[in-house]
Amino acid sequence: MSVISDSGVRAPSPPFTDEHEDLRATVRRWVESEIVPEQDTWERRREFPRELFDRAAELGFLGLKYPERLGGQGGDAVHDAVWAEELAAAGACGGVGAGLGAHTGIATPPIFSFGTAEQHERFLRPAIAGERIAALGITEPGAGSDVASIRTTAKRVDGGWLVNGSKTFITNGVRADFLVCAVRTRPEGGHAGISFLILERGMEGYEVSRKLEKLGWHSSDTGELAFTDVHVPEENLLGAENEGFKLIMANFQWERLLMALGAVGAMDWCLRRSVAYALERRAFGRAIGSFQAIRHKIAEMATKLEAGRAMSYAALRLLDSGQDALREVTAAKLFTQRAAVETADEAVQIHGGYGYMREYEVERVLRDARLGPIGGGTDEVMKEILGRGFGL
Ligand SMILES: Cc1cc2nc3c(=O)[nH]c(=O)nc-3n(C[C@H](O)[C@H](O)[C@H](O)COP(=O)(O)OP(=O)(O)OC[C@H]3O[C@@H](n4cnc5c(N)ncnc54)[C@H](O)[C@@H]3O)c2cc1C
């Protein structure tokens, strides 16, 4: 039986170059040698070690797309895309992908795009060096999909703002050194009254109120945060006052594409694992892969993987060339997240009882994948965006 996912040497598909493929190989080696052997322990501890940020920084992974003058690698967005896909494809658990990914993929990009030179020095440089951990705080207990209804307020005072409110489900929220935080700076106006402030651990009134227990992503710390009269100085305003919604929208496209690529990586891993198991496991005197039912499951997994990969790479090509990719990113996010849940579920089924066991890892991939249709905008919200795009 031939193995579909190992179908020979191929030239990298655009926009990937040989340089991107070298990075892919480096990330894979790192994940397989330094993350996979340890991650079950981290999952049980409900946290991967902080030193993983240091190590990722040392290898240049936290600054792939940022300029060398800030300590980055001077690469491009495609390098970051490879990083997101390969972490999952090489078998890193969702918690590690989420923690490192929230730092590189959603919390630091707005500082680079909207921050001042001074903010680059204070926040981005140490984040690239792994010295300060970043988180993005948009969701609140009363406002998730409906971002415009956030209630955390920032009231102008002498020299800055006074922030009151709370955030929930924040990835890296427990140990973040700073939080790129959406606040309401105008009571009226919905979208139009949102701004971003950078809140820092140690500011008086900034409190981690809870570390949350979850279905998956066990090794990532997901936090609930409370702010009571937190004084945030003027120089921590990110972007223009009352124009924070633009920042949210710009960030969402990249976050959703990274999630799509992560799901593609996870599907690839599930397929390779399942094929290997189907070739090795025997029942009724034969390898289970010789049963048509198992072969067809593998075929369906491979089809979802190819479709998800094609959609995600097409969206990446558009975004990378500076074109509008709203429809393509939204469709890729919608398709891949559900496909990854289904693929992981089939992987569990192919593994039989062993699939339900922790040591075989497919059960963890299934639990981790379940966040995909919820986080970064739910399936229902993706469908709304796509449907409205047709003028409906
Ligand atoms: C593990 C984890 C990590 C996360 N990390 C972060 C983070 O780092 N930073 C951050 O800011 N947020 C984070 N989130 C929050 C995440 O983005 C939200 O959970 C998500 O946007 C959904 O919001 P909600 O949970 O409030 O659900 P709700 O908005 O309350 O939705 C509940 C249900 O109603 C549906 N619904 C809502 N509106 C509509 C509509 N208009 N039409 C049809 N159906 C609708 C939804 O699709 C969903 O099925 C994280 C969440 C989790 C679980």
Short mmCIF file of C-alpha atoms and ligand atoms in Angstrom, two decimals:
data_model
loop_
_atom_site.label_atom_id
_atom_site.label_comp_id
_atom_site.label_asym_id
_atom_site.label_seq_id
_atom_site.Cartn_x
_atom_site.Cartn_y
_atom_site.Cartn_z
CA MET A 1 0.00 0.00 0.00
CA SER A 2 1.44 3.41 -0.86
CA VAL A 3 1.30 6.27 1.61
CA ILE A 4 -0.45 9.29 0.13
CA SER A 5 1.17 11.91 2.32
CA ASP A 6 4.68 10.76 1.35
CA SER A 7 4.17 10.96 -2.38
CA GLY A 8 7.68 11.90 -3.37
CA VAL A 9 9.81 15.01 -3.52
CA ARG A 10 7.96 18.08 -4.75
CA ALA A 11 8.93 21.66 -5.41
CA PRO A 12 7.48 23.97 -2.74
CA SER A 13 4.12 25.33 -3.82
CA PRO A 14 3.96 29.14 -4.08
CA PRO A 15 4.26 31.36 -2.12
CA PHE A 16 6.71 29.03 -0.32
CA THR A 17 10.34 29.10 -1.42
CA ASP A 18 13.23 26.80 -0.57
CA GLU A 19 14.02 29.15 2.29
CA HIS A 20 10.54 28.66 3.72
CA GLU A 21 10.90 24.91 3.33
CA ASP A 22 14.21 25.03 5.25
CA LEU A 23 12.38 26.78 8.05
CA ARG A 24 9.69 24.08 7.93
CA ALA A 25 12.35 21.41 8.41
CA THR A 26 13.94 23.35 11.29
CA VAL A 27 10.60 23.80 13.08
CA ARG A 28 9.83 20.12 12.60
CA ARG A 29 13.15 19.01 14.08
CA TRP A 30 12.65 21.32 17.05
CA VAL A 31 9.11 20.16 17.75
CA GLU A 32 9.99 16.49 17.44
CA SER A 33 13.10 16.67 19.61
CA GLU A 34 12.23 19.28 22.24
CA ILE A 35 8.44 19.52 22.47
CA VAL A 36 6.84 16.16 21.69
CA PRO A 37 8.83 14.19 24.31
CA GLU A 38 7.84 16.66 27.08
CA GLN A 39 4.38 17.81 26.22
CA ASP A 40 2.35 15.18 28.00
CA THR A 41 3.94 16.35 31.27
CA TRP A 42 3.13 19.95 30.37
CA GLU A 43 -0.46 19.00 29.58
CA ARG A 44 -0.82 17.40 33.01
CA ARG A 45 0.72 20.48 34.66
CA ARG A 46 -1.68 22.69 32.69
CA GLU A 47 1.20 24.86 31.50
CA PHE A 48 4.23 24.58 29.28
CA PRO A 49 7.39 26.07 30.83
CA ARG A 50 8.08 29.74 30.36
CA GLU A 51 11.55 28.76 29.14
CA LEU A 52 9.94 27.55 25.92
CA PHE A 53 9.53 31.22 24.96
CA ASP A 54 13.27 31.73 25.60
CA ARG A 55 14.17 28.73 23.49
CA ALA A 56 11.82 29.75 20.66
CA ALA A 57 13.35 33.24 20.77
CA GLU A 58 16.87 31.80 20.66
CA LEU A 59 15.95 29.90 17.51
CA GLY A 60 14.47 33.06 15.98
CA PHE A 61 10.87 31.77 15.89
CA LEU A 62 9.36 34.68 17.84
CA GLY A 63 10.54 37.29 15.35
CA LEU A 64 10.33 35.56 11.99
CA LYS A 65 8.47 38.33 10.20
CA TYR A 66 9.86 41.29 12.15
CA PRO A 67 12.80 43.44 11.01
CA GLU A 68 16.33 42.73 12.14
CA ARG A 69 16.61 46.21 13.67
CA LEU A 70 14.11 45.03 16.32
CA GLY A 71 15.83 41.70 16.84
CA GLY A 72 13.67 39.83 14.32
CA GLN A 73 14.70 37.57 11.45
CA GLY A 74 13.72 39.98 8.69
CA GLY A 75 11.49 37.37 7.06
CA ASP A 76 7.96 37.74 5.75
CA ALA A 77 4.44 36.71 6.64
CA VAL A 78 4.93 33.40 4.82
CA HIS A 79 7.64 32.45 7.34
CA ASP A 80 5.07 32.96 10.07
CA ALA A 81 2.57 30.86 8.14
CA VAL A 82 5.08 28.00 7.91
CA TRP A 83 5.67 28.26 11.65
CA ALA A 84 1.93 27.98 12.42
CA GLU A 85 1.36 25.03 10.10
CA GLU A 86 4.45 23.10 11.03
CA LEU A 87 4.01 23.34 14.80
CA ALA A 88 0.80 21.35 14.38
CA ALA A 89 2.00 19.10 11.56
CA ALA A 90 5.03 18.03 13.58
CA GLY A 91 2.80 17.06 16.49
CA ALA A 92 3.02 19.95 18.96
CA CYS A 93 -0.04 19.92 21.20
CA GLY A 94 -2.64 22.64 20.69
CA GLY A 95 -1.70 24.31 23.97
CA VAL A 96 1.87 24.96 22.84
CA GLY A 97 0.68 26.15 19.43
CA ALA A 98 -1.86 28.42 21.11
CA GLY A 99 0.54 29.96 23.64
CA LEU A 100 3.38 30.60 21.22
CA GLY A 101 0.94 31.46 18.44
CA ALA A 102 -0.99 34.03 20.50
CA HIS A 103 2.32 35.75 21.20
CA THR A 104 3.66 35.75 17.61
CA GLY A 105 0.43 35.68 15.61
CA ILE A 106 -2.16 37.87 17.34
CA ALA A 107 -0.70 39.94 20.21
CA THR A 108 2.52 41.33 18.74
CA PRO A 109 1.41 42.04 15.12
CA PRO A 110 -0.79 45.02 16.10
CA ILE A 111 2.14 46.53 17.99
CA PHE A 112 4.30 46.22 14.90
CA SER A 113 1.61 47.59 12.56
CA PHE A 114 0.06 50.28 14.74
CA GLY A 115 2.71 51.00 17.39
CA THR A 116 5.11 53.92 17.67
CA ALA A 117 8.90 53.49 17.50
CA GLU A 118 8.94 53.86 21.28
CA GLN A 119 6.32 51.08 21.67
CA HIS A 120 8.38 48.85 19.35
CA GLU A 121 11.31 49.26 21.73
CA ARG A 122 9.32 48.80 24.93
CA PHE A 123 7.10 45.90 23.87
CA LEU A 124 8.03 44.34 20.55
CA ARG A 125 11.80 44.03 21.02
CA PRO A 126 11.51 42.21 24.40
CA ALA A 127 8.66 40.07 23.02
CA ILE A 128 10.83 38.95 20.09
CA ALA A 129 13.61 38.18 22.57
CA GLY A 130 11.23 36.06 24.67
CA GLU A 131 11.70 38.39 27.64
CA ARG A 132 8.12 39.63 27.80
CA ILE A 133 5.10 37.44 27.03
CA ALA A 134 2.23 39.03 25.12
CA ALA A 135 -1.51 38.40 25.09
CA LEU A 136 -4.44 39.89 23.18
CA GLY A 137 -7.49 40.85 25.21
CA ILE A 138 -10.70 41.41 23.29
CA THR A 139 -13.27 38.91 24.63
CA GLU A 140 -15.24 39.74 27.79
CA PRO A 141 -17.66 37.67 29.86
CA GLY A 142 -20.55 39.53 28.18
CA ALA A 143 -19.05 40.10 24.70
CA GLY A 144 -17.50 37.50 22.40
CA SER A 145 -18.76 37.38 18.83
CA ASP A 146 -20.34 40.79 19.33
CA VAL A 147 -17.05 42.63 19.70
CA ALA A 148 -18.68 46.04 19.47
CA SER A 149 -20.48 45.46 22.77
CA ILE A 150 -17.36 45.33 24.96
CA ARG A 151 -17.80 47.12 28.27
CA THR A 152 -14.31 47.53 29.67
CA THR A 153 -14.04 51.27 29.92
CA ALA A 154 -11.10 53.64 29.72
CA LYS A 155 -11.85 57.08 31.11
CA ARG A 156 -9.56 59.97 30.34
CA VAL A 157 -7.65 61.26 33.35
CA ASP A 158 -4.57 63.36 33.77
CA GLY A 159 -1.70 61.72 31.85
CA GLY A 160 -3.68 58.78 30.49
CA TRP A 161 -6.69 56.59 31.24
CA LEU A 162 -8.37 54.81 34.10
CA VAL A 163 -9.43 51.31 33.03
CA ASN A 164 -12.23 49.29 34.64
CA GLY A 165 -13.72 46.00 33.50
CA SER A 166 -12.74 42.42 32.72
CA LYS A 167 -11.57 40.07 29.98
CA THR A 168 -12.00 36.33 29.67
CA PHE A 169 -10.65 33.33 27.70
CA ILE A 170 -7.34 35.15 27.22
CA THR A 171 -4.60 32.87 25.87
CA ASN A 172 -1.35 33.47 27.84
CA GLY A 173 -3.62 35.51 30.12
CA VAL A 174 -2.21 34.13 33.36
CA ARG A 175 1.45 34.88 32.73
CA ALA A 176 1.35 37.61 30.11
CA ASP A 177 3.67 40.51 30.87
CA PHE A 178 1.53 42.81 28.79
CA LEU A 179 -1.92 42.73 27.31
CA VAL A 180 -2.95 44.38 24.04
CA CYS A 181 -6.38 45.26 25.29
CA ALA A 182 -9.58 46.50 23.64
CA VAL A 183 -11.33 49.17 25.72
CA ARG A 184 -14.28 51.46 25.29
CA THR A 185 -13.14 55.08 25.16
CA ARG A 186 -16.53 56.49 24.12
CA PRO A 187 -19.71 55.25 25.72
CA GLU A 188 -21.76 55.71 22.56
CA GLY A 189 -20.91 54.58 19.05
CA GLY A 190 -20.50 50.75 19.15
CA HIS A 191 -17.56 50.05 16.84
CA ALA A 192 -16.56 53.68 16.77
CA GLY A 193 -15.83 53.97 20.49
CA ILE A 194 -13.19 51.24 20.78
CA SER A 195 -9.48 51.89 21.36
CA PHE A 196 -6.48 49.75 22.27
CA LEU A 197 -4.34 50.24 25.32
CA ILE A 198 -1.35 48.17 26.36
CA LEU A 199 -1.85 47.07 29.96
CA GLU A 200 1.15 45.78 31.86
CA ARG A 201 1.43 43.18 34.57
CA GLY A 202 2.25 44.96 37.80
CA MET A 203 0.05 47.98 37.11
CA GLU A 204 -2.00 48.61 40.23
CA GLY A 205 -5.52 47.18 39.88
CA TYR A 206 -4.55 44.66 37.14
CA GLU A 207 -5.43 41.22 38.41
CA VAL A 208 -5.51 37.67 37.05
CA SER A 209 -8.78 36.57 38.60
CA ARG A 210 -8.83 32.96 37.35
CA LYS A 211 -6.96 30.33 35.38
CA LEU A 212 -9.57 28.45 33.36
CA GLU A 213 -9.95 24.66 32.99
CA LYS A 214 -10.71 23.58 29.43
CA LEU A 215 -11.67 20.66 27.18
CA GLY A 216 -8.37 20.93 25.30
CA TRP A 217 -5.29 23.16 24.93
CA HIS A 218 -4.35 21.97 28.42
CA SER A 219 -0.79 23.23 28.40
CA SER A 220 -1.79 26.78 27.56
CA ASP A 221 -2.78 29.15 30.34
CA THR A 222 -6.15 30.70 29.59
CA GLY A 223 -6.97 33.52 31.93
CA GLU A 224 -9.74 35.71 33.19
CA LEU A 225 -8.56 39.22 34.03
CA ALA A 226 -10.06 41.98 36.16
CA PHE A 227 -9.18 45.68 36.03
CA THR A 228 -10.01 48.06 38.83
CA ASP A 229 -9.00 51.68 38.30
CA VAL A 230 -5.88 50.65 36.38
CA HIS A 231 -4.00 53.80 35.45
CA VAL A 232 -2.65 53.40 31.93
CA PRO A 233 -0.30 56.16 30.75
CA GLU A 234 -0.82 58.13 27.55
CA GLU A 235 2.13 56.47 25.82
CA ASN A 236 0.41 53.04 26.04
CA LEU A 237 -2.33 53.98 23.58
CA LEU A 238 -1.90 51.73 20.54
CA GLY A 239 -3.04 53.28 17.27
CA ALA A 240 -5.49 56.13 17.14
CA GLU A 241 -8.08 56.79 19.84
CA ASN A 242 -11.55 55.42 18.95
CA GLU A 243 -10.17 53.62 15.90
CA GLY A 244 -9.49 50.28 17.58
CA PHE A 245 -12.05 48.43 15.49
CA LYS A 246 -9.77 48.80 12.46
CA LEU A 247 -7.01 47.10 14.43
CA ILE A 248 -9.37 44.25 15.41
CA MET A 249 -10.45 43.70 11.81
CA ALA A 250 -6.89 43.79 10.45
CA ASN A 251 -5.80 41.29 13.08
CA PHE A 252 -8.71 38.90 12.54
CA GLN A 253 -7.70 38.11 8.95
CA TRP A 254 -4.25 37.00 9.99
CA GLU A 255 -5.47 35.14 13.09
CA ARG A 256 -8.05 33.22 11.06
CA LEU A 257 -5.55 32.30 8.39
CA LEU A 258 -3.07 31.06 11.02
CA MET A 259 -5.85 28.98 12.56
CA ALA A 260 -6.63 27.51 9.12
CA LEU A 261 -2.97 26.61 8.61
CA GLY A 262 -2.77 25.11 12.11
CA ALA A 263 -5.79 22.94 11.32
CA VAL A 264 -4.16 21.83 8.06
CA GLY A 265 -1.06 20.85 10.05
CA ALA A 266 -3.16 18.90 12.55
CA MET A 267 -5.02 17.09 9.74
CA ASP A 268 -1.71 16.18 8.12
CA TRP A 269 -0.48 14.74 11.43
CA CYS A 270 -3.73 12.77 11.92
CA LEU A 271 -3.52 11.33 8.42
CA ARG A 272 0.11 10.22 8.77
CA ARG A 273 -0.56 8.68 12.18
CA SER A 274 -3.68 6.90 10.96
CA VAL A 275 -2.01 5.48 7.84
CA ALA A 276 0.89 4.17 9.92
CA TYR A 277 -1.52 2.60 12.41
CA ALA A 278 -3.69 1.09 9.65
CA LEU A 279 -0.62 -0.57 8.13
CA GLU A 280 0.54 -1.98 11.44
CA ARG A 281 -2.57 -2.97 13.40
CA ARG A 282 -4.00 -6.36 12.56
CA ALA A 283 -7.53 -7.76 12.96
CA PHE A 284 -9.02 -10.93 11.54
CA GLY A 285 -5.56 -11.91 10.35
CA ARG A 286 -5.06 -8.80 8.20
CA ALA A 287 -3.78 -5.24 8.51
CA ILE A 288 -6.82 -3.08 9.27
CA GLY A 289 -5.83 -0.82 6.35
CA SER A 290 -6.85 -3.64 4.02
CA PHE A 291 -10.49 -3.20 5.07
CA GLN A 292 -12.39 -1.01 2.65
CA ALA A 293 -14.06 0.92 5.48
CA ILE A 294 -10.68 1.99 6.88
CA ARG A 295 -9.26 2.79 3.42
CA HIS A 296 -12.25 5.01 2.74
CA LYS A 297 -11.82 6.85 6.01
CA ILE A 298 -8.21 7.50 5.05
CA ALA A 299 -9.34 8.67 1.61
CA GLU A 300 -11.81 11.12 3.17
CA MET A 301 -9.17 12.44 5.56
CA ALA A 302 -6.76 12.96 2.66
CA THR A 303 -9.42 14.79 0.66
CA LYS A 304 -10.26 17.17 3.51
CA LEU A 305 -6.57 17.81 4.03
CA GLU A 306 -5.95 18.61 0.37
CA ALA A 307 -9.02 20.85 0.16
CA GLY A 308 -8.13 22.69 3.38
CA ARG A 309 -4.53 23.12 2.33
CA ALA A 310 -5.48 24.44 -1.12
CA MET A 311 -7.93 26.95 0.38
CA SER A 312 -5.48 28.12 3.04
CA TYR A 313 -2.54 28.49 0.67
CA ALA A 314 -4.73 30.38 -1.83
CA ALA A 315 -5.80 32.80 0.93
CA LEU A 316 -2.18 33.14 2.06
CA ARG A 317 -1.05 34.01 -1.48
CA LEU A 318 -3.70 36.75 -1.67
CA LEU A 319 -2.95 38.22 1.75
CA ASP A 320 0.78 38.04 1.15
CA SER A 321 0.43 40.00 -2.08
CA GLY A 322 -1.55 42.69 -0.27
CA GLN A 323 -4.92 41.85 -1.83
CA ASP A 324 -8.30 41.71 -0.18
CA ALA A 325 -8.77 38.12 1.00
CA LEU A 326 -11.78 38.42 3.29
CA ARG A 327 -13.86 35.80 1.50
CA GLU A 328 -10.96 33.37 1.03
CA VAL A 329 -9.67 33.65 4.61
CA THR A 330 -13.18 33.34 6.05
CA ALA A 331 -13.99 30.28 3.93
CA ALA A 332 -10.63 28.66 4.74
CA LYS A 333 -11.16 29.22 8.46
CA LEU A 334 -14.71 27.86 8.32
CA PHE A 335 -13.83 24.77 6.29
CA THR A 336 -10.59 23.75 7.99
CA GLN A 337 -11.75 24.03 11.60
CA ARG A 338 -14.71 21.70 11.15
CA ALA A 339 -12.66 19.41 8.86
CA ALA A 340 -9.95 19.13 11.54
CA VAL A 341 -12.52 18.05 14.17
CA GLU A 342 -13.92 15.42 11.77
CA THR A 343 -10.46 14.24 10.77
CA ALA A 344 -9.30 13.89 14.38
CA ASP A 345 -12.51 12.03 15.18
CA GLU A 346 -11.83 9.57 12.33
CA ALA A 347 -8.26 9.16 13.56
CA VAL A 348 -9.61 8.16 16.97
CA GLN A 349 -11.98 5.69 15.28
CA ILE A 350 -9.21 4.12 13.19
CA HIS A 351 -7.17 3.62 16.37
CA GLY A 352 -10.10 1.82 18.06
CA GLY A 353 -9.78 1.60 21.85
CA TYR A 354 -6.21 2.84 21.63
CA GLY A 355 -7.54 6.00 20.06
CA TYR A 356 -9.35 6.72 23.31
CA MET A 357 -6.14 6.32 25.30
CA ARG A 358 -3.98 9.24 26.22
CA GLU A 359 -0.69 7.70 25.10
CA TYR A 360 -1.80 7.45 21.48
CA GLU A 361 -2.31 11.24 21.33
CA VAL A 362 -5.14 11.25 18.80
CA GLU A 363 -7.65 11.85 21.60
CA ARG A 364 -5.74 15.02 22.52
CA VAL A 365 -5.77 16.22 18.93
CA LEU A 366 -9.55 15.74 18.86
CA ARG A 367 -9.99 17.75 22.08
CA ASP A 368 -7.63 20.45 20.88
CA ALA A 369 -9.32 20.70 17.47
CA ARG A 370 -12.71 21.41 19.03
CA LEU A 371 -11.70 24.98 19.81
CA GLY A 372 -11.27 25.72 16.10
CA PRO A 373 -14.95 26.24 15.20
CA ILE A 374 -15.27 28.61 18.22
CA GLY A 375 -12.07 30.64 18.64
CA GLY A 376 -11.12 33.61 16.49
CA GLY A 377 -14.75 33.92 15.31
CA THR A 378 -17.23 31.04 15.40
CA ASP A 379 -18.45 28.98 12.44
CA GLU A 380 -21.75 30.84 12.62
CA VAL A 381 -20.01 34.20 12.45
CA MET A 382 -17.87 33.01 9.50
CA LYS A 383 -21.07 32.02 7.68
CA GLU A 384 -22.59 35.43 8.38
CA ILE A 385 -19.56 37.19 6.93
CA LEU A 386 -19.58 34.97 3.84
CA GLY A 387 -23.35 35.23 3.34
CA ARG A 388 -23.41 38.99 3.74
CA GLY A 389 -20.57 39.24 1.22
CA PHE A 390 -23.15 38.25 -1.39
CA GLY A 391 -25.33 41.19 -0.41
CA LEU A 392 -27.76 39.01 1.53
C1 LIG B 1 -9.46 28.41 24.69
C2 LIG B 1 -9.86 29.77 24.21
C3 LIG B 1 -8.88 30.72 23.94
C4 LIG B 1 -9.25 32.01 23.53
N1 LIG B 1 -8.28 32.98 23.38
C5 LIG B 1 -8.66 34.28 23.24
C6 LIG B 1 -7.69 35.33 23.29
O1 LIG B 1 -6.48 35.10 23.43
N2 LIG B 1 -8.13 36.62 23.21
C7 LIG B 1 -9.45 36.92 23.06
O2 LIG B 1 -9.78 38.11 23.00
N3 LIG B 1 -10.38 35.95 22.98
C8 LIG B 1 -10.03 34.65 23.08
N4 LIG B 1 -10.98 33.63 23.01
C9 LIG B 1 -12.37 34.00 22.83
C10 LIG B 1 -13.00 33.54 21.52
O3 LIG B 1 -12.54 34.33 20.45
C11 LIG B 1 -14.52 33.61 21.72
O4 LIG B 1 -14.85 32.52 22.57
C12 LIG B 1 -15.30 33.54 20.45
O5 LIG B 1 -15.11 34.71 19.70
C13 LIG B 1 -16.81 33.35 20.70
O6 LIG B 1 -17.31 34.24 21.63
P1 LIG B 1 -18.19 33.70 22.87
O7 LIG B 1 -17.43 32.59 23.48
O8 LIG B 1 -18.54 34.85 23.73
O9 LIG B 1 -19.50 33.10 22.21
P2 LIG B 1 -20.83 33.91 21.86
O10 LIG B 1 -20.52 35.10 21.05
O11 LIG B 1 -21.61 34.10 23.12
O12 LIG B 1 -21.59 32.84 20.97
C14 LIG B 1 -22.37 31.76 21.50
C15 LIG B 1 -23.04 31.04 20.31
O13 LIG B 1 -23.90 31.98 19.63
C16 LIG B 1 -23.55 32.04 18.26
N5 LIG B 1 -23.72 33.39 17.73
C17 LIG B 1 -23.28 34.56 18.27
N6 LIG B 1 -23.57 35.58 17.45
C18 LIG B 1 -24.22 35.06 16.38
C19 LIG B 1 -24.78 35.60 15.17
N7 LIG B 1 -24.72 36.89 14.90
N8 LIG B 1 -25.36 34.74 14.30
C20 LIG B 1 -25.40 33.40 14.55
N9 LIG B 1 -24.89 32.84 15.66
C21 LIG B 1 -24.31 33.65 16.57
C22 LIG B 1 -22.06 31.64 18.23
O14 LIG B 1 -21.67 31.22 16.95
C23 LIG B 1 -22.02 30.56 19.28
O15 LIG B 1 -22.45 29.34 18.72
C24 LIG B 1 -10.61 32.32 23.35
C25 LIG B 1 -11.59 31.35 23.58
C26 LIG B 1 -11.23 30.10 24.02
C27 LIG B 1 -12.32 29.09 24.31
#
